[in-house]
Structures are given as C-alpha cells and as structure tokens.
PDB file of C-alpha atoms in Angstrom:
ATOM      1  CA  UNK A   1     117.494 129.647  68.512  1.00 39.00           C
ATOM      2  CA  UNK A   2     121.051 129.915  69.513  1.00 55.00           C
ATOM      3  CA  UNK A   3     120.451 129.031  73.409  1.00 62.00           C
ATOM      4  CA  UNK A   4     118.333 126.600  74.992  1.00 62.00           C
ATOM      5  CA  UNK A   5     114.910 127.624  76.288  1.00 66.00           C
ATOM      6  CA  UNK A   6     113.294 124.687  77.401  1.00 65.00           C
ATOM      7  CA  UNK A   7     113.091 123.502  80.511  1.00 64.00           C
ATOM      8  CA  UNK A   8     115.750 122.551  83.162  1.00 60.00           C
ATOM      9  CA  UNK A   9     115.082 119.314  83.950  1.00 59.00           C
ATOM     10  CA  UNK A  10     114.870 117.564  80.733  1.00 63.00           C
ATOM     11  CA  UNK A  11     118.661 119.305  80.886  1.00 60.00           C
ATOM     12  CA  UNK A  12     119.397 117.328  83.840  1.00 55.00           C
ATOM     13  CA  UNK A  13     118.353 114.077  82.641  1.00 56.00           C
ATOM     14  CA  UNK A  14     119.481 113.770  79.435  1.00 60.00           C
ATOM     15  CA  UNK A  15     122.877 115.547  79.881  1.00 52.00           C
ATOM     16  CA  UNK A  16     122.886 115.966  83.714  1.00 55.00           C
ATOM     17  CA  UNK A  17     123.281 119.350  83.448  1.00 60.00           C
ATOM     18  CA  UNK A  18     122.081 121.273  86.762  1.00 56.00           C
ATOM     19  CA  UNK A  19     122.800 125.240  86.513  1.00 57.00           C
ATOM     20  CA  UNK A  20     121.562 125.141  90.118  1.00 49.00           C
ATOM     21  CA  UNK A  21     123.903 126.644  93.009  1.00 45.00           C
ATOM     22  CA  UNK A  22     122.048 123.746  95.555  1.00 44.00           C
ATOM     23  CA  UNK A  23     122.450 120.281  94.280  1.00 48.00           C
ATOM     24  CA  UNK A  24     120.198 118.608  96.350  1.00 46.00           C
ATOM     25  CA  UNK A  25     117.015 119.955  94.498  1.00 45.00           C
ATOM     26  CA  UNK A  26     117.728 118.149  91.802  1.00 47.00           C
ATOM     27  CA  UNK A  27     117.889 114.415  93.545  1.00 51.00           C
ATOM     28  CA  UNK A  28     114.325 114.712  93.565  1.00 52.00           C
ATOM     29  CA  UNK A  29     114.148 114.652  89.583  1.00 52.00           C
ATOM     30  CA  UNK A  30     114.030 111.648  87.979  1.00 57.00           C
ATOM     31  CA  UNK A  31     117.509 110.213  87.015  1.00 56.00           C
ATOM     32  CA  UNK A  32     116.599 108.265  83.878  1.00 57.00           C
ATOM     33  CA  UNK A  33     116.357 110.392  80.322  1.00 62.00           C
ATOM     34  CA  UNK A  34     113.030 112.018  79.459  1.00 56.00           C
ATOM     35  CA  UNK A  35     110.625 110.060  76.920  1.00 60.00           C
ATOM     36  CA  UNK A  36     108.861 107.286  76.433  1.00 54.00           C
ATOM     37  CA  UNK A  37     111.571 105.566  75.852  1.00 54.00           C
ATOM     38  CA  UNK A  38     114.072 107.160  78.245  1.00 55.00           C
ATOM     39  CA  UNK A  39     114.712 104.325  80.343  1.00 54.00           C
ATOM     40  CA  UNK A  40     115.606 101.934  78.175  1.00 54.00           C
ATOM     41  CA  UNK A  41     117.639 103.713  75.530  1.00 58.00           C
ATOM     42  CA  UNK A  42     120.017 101.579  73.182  1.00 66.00           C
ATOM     43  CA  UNK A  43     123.581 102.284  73.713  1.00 76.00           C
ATOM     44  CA  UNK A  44     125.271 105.471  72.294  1.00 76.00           C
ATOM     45  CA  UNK A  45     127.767 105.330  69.524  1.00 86.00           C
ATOM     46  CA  UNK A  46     130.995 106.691  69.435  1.00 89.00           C
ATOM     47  CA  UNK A  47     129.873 109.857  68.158  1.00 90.00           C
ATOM     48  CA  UNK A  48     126.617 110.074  70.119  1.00 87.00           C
ATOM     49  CA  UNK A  49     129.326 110.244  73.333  1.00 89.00           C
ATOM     50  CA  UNK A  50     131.417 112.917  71.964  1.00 91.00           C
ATOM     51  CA  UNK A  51     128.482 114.930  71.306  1.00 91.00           C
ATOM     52  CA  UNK A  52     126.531 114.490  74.265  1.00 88.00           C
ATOM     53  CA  UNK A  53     129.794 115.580  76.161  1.00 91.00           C
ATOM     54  CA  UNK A  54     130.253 118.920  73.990  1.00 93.00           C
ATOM     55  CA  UNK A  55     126.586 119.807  74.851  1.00 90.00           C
ATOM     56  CA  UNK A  56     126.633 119.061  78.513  1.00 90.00           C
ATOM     57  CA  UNK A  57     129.438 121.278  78.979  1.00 92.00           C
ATOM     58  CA  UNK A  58     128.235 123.918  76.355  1.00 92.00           C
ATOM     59  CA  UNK A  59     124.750 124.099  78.454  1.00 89.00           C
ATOM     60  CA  UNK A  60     126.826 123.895  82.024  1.00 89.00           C
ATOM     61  CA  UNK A  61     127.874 127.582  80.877  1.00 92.00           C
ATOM     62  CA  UNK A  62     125.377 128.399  78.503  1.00 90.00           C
ATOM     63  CA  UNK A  63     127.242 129.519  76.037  1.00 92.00           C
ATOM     64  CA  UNK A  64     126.085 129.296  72.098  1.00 91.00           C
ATOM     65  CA  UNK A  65     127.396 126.543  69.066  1.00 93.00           C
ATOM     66  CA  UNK A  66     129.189 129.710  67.700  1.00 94.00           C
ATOM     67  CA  UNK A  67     130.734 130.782  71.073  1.00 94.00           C
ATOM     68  CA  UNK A  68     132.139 127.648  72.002  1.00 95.00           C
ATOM     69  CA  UNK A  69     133.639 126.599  68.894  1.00 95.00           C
ATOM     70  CA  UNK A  70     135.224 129.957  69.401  1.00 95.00           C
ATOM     71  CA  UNK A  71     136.363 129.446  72.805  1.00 96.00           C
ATOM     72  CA  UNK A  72     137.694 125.693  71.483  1.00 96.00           C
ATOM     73  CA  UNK A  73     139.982 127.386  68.341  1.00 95.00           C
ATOM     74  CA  UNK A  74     141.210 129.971  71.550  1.00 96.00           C
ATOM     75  CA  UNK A  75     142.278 126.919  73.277  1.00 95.00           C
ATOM     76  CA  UNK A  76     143.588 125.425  70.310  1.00 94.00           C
ATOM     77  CA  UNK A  77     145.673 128.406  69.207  1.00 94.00           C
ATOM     78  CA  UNK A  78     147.225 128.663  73.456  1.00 94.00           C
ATOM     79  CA  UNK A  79     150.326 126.594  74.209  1.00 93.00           C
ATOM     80  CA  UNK A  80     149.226 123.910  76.862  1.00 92.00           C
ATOM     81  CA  UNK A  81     146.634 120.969  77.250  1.00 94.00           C
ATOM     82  CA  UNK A  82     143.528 122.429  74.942  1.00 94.00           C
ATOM     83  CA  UNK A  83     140.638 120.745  76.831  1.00 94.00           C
ATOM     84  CA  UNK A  84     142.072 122.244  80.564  1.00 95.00           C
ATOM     85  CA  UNK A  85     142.258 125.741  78.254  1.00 96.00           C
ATOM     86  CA  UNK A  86     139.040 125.793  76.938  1.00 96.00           C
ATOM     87  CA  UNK A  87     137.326 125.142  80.753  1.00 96.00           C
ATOM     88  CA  UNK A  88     139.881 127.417  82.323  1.00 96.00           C
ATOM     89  CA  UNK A  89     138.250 130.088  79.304  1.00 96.00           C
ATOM     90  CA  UNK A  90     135.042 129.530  80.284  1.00 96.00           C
ATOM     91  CA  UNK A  91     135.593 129.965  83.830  1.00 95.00           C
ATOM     92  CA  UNK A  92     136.707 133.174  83.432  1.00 96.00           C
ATOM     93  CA  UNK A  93     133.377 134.190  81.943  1.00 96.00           C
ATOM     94  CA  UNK A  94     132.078 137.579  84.246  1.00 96.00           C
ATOM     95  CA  UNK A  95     128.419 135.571  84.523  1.00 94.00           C
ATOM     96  CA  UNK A  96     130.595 132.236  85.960  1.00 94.00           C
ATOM     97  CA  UNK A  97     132.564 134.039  88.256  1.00 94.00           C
ATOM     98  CA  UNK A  98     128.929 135.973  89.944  1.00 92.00           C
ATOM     99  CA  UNK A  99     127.636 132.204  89.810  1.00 91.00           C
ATOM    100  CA  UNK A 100     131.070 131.005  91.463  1.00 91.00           C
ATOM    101  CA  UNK A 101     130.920 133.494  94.134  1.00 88.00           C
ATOM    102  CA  UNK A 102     127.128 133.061  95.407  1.00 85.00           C
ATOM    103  CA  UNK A 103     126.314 136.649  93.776  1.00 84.00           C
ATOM    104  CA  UNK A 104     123.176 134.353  91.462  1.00 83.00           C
ATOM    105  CA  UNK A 105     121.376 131.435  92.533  1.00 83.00           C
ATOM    106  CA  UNK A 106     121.582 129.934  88.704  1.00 85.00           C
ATOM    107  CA  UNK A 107     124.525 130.808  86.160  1.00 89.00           C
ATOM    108  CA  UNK A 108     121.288 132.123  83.915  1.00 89.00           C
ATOM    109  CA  UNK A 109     120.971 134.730  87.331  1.00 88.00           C
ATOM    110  CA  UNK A 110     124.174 135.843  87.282  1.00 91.00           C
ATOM    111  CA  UNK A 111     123.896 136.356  83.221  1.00 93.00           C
ATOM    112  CA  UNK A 112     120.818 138.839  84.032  1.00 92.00           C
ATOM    113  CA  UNK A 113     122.617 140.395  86.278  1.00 92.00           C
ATOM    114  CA  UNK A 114     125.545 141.028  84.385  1.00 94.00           C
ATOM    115  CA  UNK A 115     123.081 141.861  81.110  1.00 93.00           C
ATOM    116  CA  UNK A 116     121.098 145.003  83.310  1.00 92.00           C
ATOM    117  CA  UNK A 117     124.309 146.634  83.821  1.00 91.00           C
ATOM    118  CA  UNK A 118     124.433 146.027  87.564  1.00 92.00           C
ATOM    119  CA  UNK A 119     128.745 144.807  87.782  1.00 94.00           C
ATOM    120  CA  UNK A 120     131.435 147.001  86.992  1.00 94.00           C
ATOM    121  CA  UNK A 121     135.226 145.518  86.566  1.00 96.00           C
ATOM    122  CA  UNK A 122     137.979 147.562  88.196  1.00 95.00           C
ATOM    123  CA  UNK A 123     135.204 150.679  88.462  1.00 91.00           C
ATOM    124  CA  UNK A 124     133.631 150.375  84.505  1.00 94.00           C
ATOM    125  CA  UNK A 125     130.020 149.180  84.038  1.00 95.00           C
ATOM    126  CA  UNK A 126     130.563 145.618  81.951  1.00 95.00           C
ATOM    127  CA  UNK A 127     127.211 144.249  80.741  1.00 93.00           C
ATOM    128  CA  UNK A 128     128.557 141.203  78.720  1.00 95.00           C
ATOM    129  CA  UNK A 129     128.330 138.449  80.127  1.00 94.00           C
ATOM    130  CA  UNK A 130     130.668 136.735  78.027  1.00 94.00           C
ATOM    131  CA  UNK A 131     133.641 139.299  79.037  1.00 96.00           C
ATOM    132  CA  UNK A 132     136.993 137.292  79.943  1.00 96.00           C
ATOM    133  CA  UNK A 133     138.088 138.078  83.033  1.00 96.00           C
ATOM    134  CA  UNK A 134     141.991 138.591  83.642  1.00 95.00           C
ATOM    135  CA  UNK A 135     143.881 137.703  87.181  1.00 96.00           C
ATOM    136  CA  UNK A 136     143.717 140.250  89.662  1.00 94.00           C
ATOM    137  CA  UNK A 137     140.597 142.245  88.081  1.00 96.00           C
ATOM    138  CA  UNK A 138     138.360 143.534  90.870  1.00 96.00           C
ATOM    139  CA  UNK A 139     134.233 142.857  90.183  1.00 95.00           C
ATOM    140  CA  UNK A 140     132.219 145.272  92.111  1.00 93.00           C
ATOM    141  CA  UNK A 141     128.500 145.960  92.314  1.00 92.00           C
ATOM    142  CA  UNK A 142     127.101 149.337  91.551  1.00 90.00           C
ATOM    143  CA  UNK A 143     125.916 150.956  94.777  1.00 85.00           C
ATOM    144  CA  UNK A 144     122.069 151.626  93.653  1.00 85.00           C
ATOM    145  CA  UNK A 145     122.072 147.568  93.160  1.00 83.00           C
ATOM    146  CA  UNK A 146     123.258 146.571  95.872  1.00 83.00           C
ATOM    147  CA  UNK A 147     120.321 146.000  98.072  1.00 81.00           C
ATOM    148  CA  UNK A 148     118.889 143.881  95.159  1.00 76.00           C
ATOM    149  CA  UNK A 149     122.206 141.428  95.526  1.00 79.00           C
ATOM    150  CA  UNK A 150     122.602 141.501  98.877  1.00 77.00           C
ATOM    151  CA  UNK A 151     118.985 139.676  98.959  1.00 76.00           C
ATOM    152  CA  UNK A 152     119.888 137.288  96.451  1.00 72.00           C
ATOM    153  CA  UNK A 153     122.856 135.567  98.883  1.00 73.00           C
ATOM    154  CA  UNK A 154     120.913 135.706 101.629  1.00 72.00           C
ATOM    155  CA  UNK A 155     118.927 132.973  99.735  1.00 67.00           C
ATOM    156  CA  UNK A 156     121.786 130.918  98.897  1.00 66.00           C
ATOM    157  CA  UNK A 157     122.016 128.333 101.705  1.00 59.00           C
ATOM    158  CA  UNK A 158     125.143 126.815 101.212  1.00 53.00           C
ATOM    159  CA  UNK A 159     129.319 127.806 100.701  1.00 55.00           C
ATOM    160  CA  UNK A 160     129.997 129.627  97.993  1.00 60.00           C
ATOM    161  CA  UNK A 161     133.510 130.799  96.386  1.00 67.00           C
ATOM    162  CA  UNK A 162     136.063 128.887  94.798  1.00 83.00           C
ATOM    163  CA  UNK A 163     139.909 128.641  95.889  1.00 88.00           C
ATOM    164  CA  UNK A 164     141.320 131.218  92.760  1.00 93.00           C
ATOM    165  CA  UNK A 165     138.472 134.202  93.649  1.00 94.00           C
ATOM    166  CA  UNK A 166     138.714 136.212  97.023  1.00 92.00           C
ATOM    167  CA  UNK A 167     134.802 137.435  97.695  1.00 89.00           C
ATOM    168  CA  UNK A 168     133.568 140.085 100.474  1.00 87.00           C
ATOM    169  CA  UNK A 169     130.062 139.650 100.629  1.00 81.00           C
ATOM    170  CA  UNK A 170     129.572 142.491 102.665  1.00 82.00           C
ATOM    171  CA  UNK A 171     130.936 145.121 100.477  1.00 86.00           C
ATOM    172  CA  UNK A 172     129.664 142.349  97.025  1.00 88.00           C
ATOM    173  CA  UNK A 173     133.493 142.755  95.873  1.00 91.00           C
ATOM    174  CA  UNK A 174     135.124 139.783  93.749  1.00 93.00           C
ATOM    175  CA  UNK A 175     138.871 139.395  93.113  1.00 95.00           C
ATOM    176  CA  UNK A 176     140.062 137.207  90.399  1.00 95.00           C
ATOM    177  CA  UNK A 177     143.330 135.424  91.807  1.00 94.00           C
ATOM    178  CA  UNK A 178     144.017 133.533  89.409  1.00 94.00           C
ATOM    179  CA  UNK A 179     143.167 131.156  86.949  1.00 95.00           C
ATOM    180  CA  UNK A 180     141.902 127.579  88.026  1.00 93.00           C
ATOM    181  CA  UNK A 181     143.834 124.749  87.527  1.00 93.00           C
ATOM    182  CA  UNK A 182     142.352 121.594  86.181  1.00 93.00           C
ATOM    183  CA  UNK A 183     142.238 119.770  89.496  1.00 93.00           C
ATOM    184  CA  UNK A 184     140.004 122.332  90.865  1.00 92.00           C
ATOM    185  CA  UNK A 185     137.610 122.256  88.274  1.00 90.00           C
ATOM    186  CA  UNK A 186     133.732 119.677  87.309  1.00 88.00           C
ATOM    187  CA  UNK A 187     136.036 115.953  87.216  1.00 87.00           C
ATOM    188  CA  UNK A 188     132.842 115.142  86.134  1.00 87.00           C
ATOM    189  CA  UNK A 189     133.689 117.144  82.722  1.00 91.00           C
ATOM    190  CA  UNK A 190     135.441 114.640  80.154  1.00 92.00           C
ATOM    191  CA  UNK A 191     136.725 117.746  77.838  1.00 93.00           C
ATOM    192  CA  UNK A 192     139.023 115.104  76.189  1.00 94.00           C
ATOM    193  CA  UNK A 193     135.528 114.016  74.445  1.00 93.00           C
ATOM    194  CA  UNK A 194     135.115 117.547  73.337  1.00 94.00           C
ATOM    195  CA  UNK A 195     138.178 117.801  71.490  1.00 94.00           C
ATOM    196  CA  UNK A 196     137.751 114.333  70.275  1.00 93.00           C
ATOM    197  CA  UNK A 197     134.578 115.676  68.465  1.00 93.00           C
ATOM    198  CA  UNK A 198     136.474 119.003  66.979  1.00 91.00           C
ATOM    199  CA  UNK A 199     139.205 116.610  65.625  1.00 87.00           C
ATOM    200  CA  UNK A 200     137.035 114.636  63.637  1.00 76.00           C
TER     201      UNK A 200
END
C-alpha cells in the first residue's frame, strides 16, 4: 500500500514522527523504538540514516514513495538549495496549510477535509489534497461546512498559524503570504540526508 496505515505511535518511536497539532500527548509514549529489541538496537549505517531521514519526513506530510521522489526531481530541476525547495514544496500542500492554520487537529484531518470537497481556493471547490498552493491564493470554507470546522478549532487548545499564512478563524479564511523560508521551518528536519540518499 502506497501510505502508511498502521498505527501512530510505532511512527513516533521509530521515526519520531507525530502528525499531532498538541505535542504534549505524545511525551506520554514511550521514547525508545518499538520491538523486542527496540531499546537496544545496534547502530545504523550510513544508509540506514539517510533512509530513516527520507521516511520521517515523507510520513511528517504523508505523502507517497512516488510523490516525493516527484516533489525531490521538482526541487532538483528549481534554481536554489534543493533540500530548502523540496520542504518549502511540501509546505505548500492545501492539506499542510489547513493543518498549519488549526483548520485539522492531525495533517491526516485536514487531508479528509480537503478529500470531501469542503475548501475552495480563490472561490473553486479543490479536493486534492496534494494541490500546490501559490502566494497570495485565498483558502475558504464552503458555507454548508462551516459549522463542522468551526467545531474542529474549538478543540485545538493551543496557537495555531505560521508567520507566511494570514488566518481569520471567524470567517475560516486562509491567505498564503508567502512561501516559508528555511529558518521558519521543522530544524529538526535534516533534508541534506534526503538528498544524500537521491544522490546515491
């Protein structure tokens, strides 16, 4: 299967991966990796690292093999630093910028959301998640779904919204500024390893 199914937590401690808008919920999982074994594992090799660091961010936005070897030959083919590219791509992803702006709890949330047809982008109905969205494009919810979202923040308990989006919660509008810079992005994604791996 193209996407992972299983469940969350083995996500979190093998690749720390946490698709959850409230941190602290997952300081109550255990930190070492899942298994028998997990505790104790021998060290990674070279490879192993490169990997692990491909996945972690490939789950982080839950995004497919195929997708984000796609979204790594975009970055390639872009003049600038490739790894700061190829997050800046995936941060413009429709379902990253609900999760970004408190509109879904989880990124998988804001994905369902997008998938049901509930967000239009500058007044058209967008259902793909995936869709690439440009500086100063206006997200909007349709008016029959906005009960159902407004609901949804009020059960996010902490500050959403990131410095290059401008969100009205009231009227569930999101305006893409512009596009993050590096600085403002994970630091504790190592995208260097990533296109270590595709190099090889």
């Amino acid at each position: 299967m193209a996407r992972y199914t299983g469940p969350s937590n083995k996500l979190f401690r093998n690749k720390k991966v946490s698709d959850l808008s409230n941190r602290k919920l997952t300081s109550s999982m255990r930190q070492n990796a899942s298994g028998q074994h997990g505790a104790v594992r021998k060290k990674l090799s070279e490879y192993a690292i490169h990997l692990a660091e491909k996945q972690k961010i490939r789950y982080t936005y839950i995004v497919s093999e195929k997708q984000f070897a796609k979204y790594y030959e975009e970055a390639e083919r872009r003049r600038g630093v490739t790894g700061t590219i190829l997050l800046q791509l995936l941060e413009s992803r429709l379902d990253n910028i609900l999760f970004r702006a408190g509109l879904g709890i989880t990124r998988k949330q804001s994905r369902q959301i997008v998938n049901h047809g509930h967000v239009l982008v500058n007044g058209k109905k967008v259902d793909i998640p995936s869709y690439l969205v440009k500086p100063g494009d206006e997200i909007t919810i349709k008016s029959k779904s906005s009960n159902f979202l407004k609901s949804v923040t009020e059960m996010i308990d902490m500050p959403c919204g990131s410095a290059w989006i401008t969100v009205d919660k009231d009227a569930l509008k999101i305006t893409f500024d512009r596009i993050p810079e590096r600085e403002e992005l994970d630091p504790d994604m190592k995208e260097q390893l990533v296109i270590e791996y595709y190099s090889k």
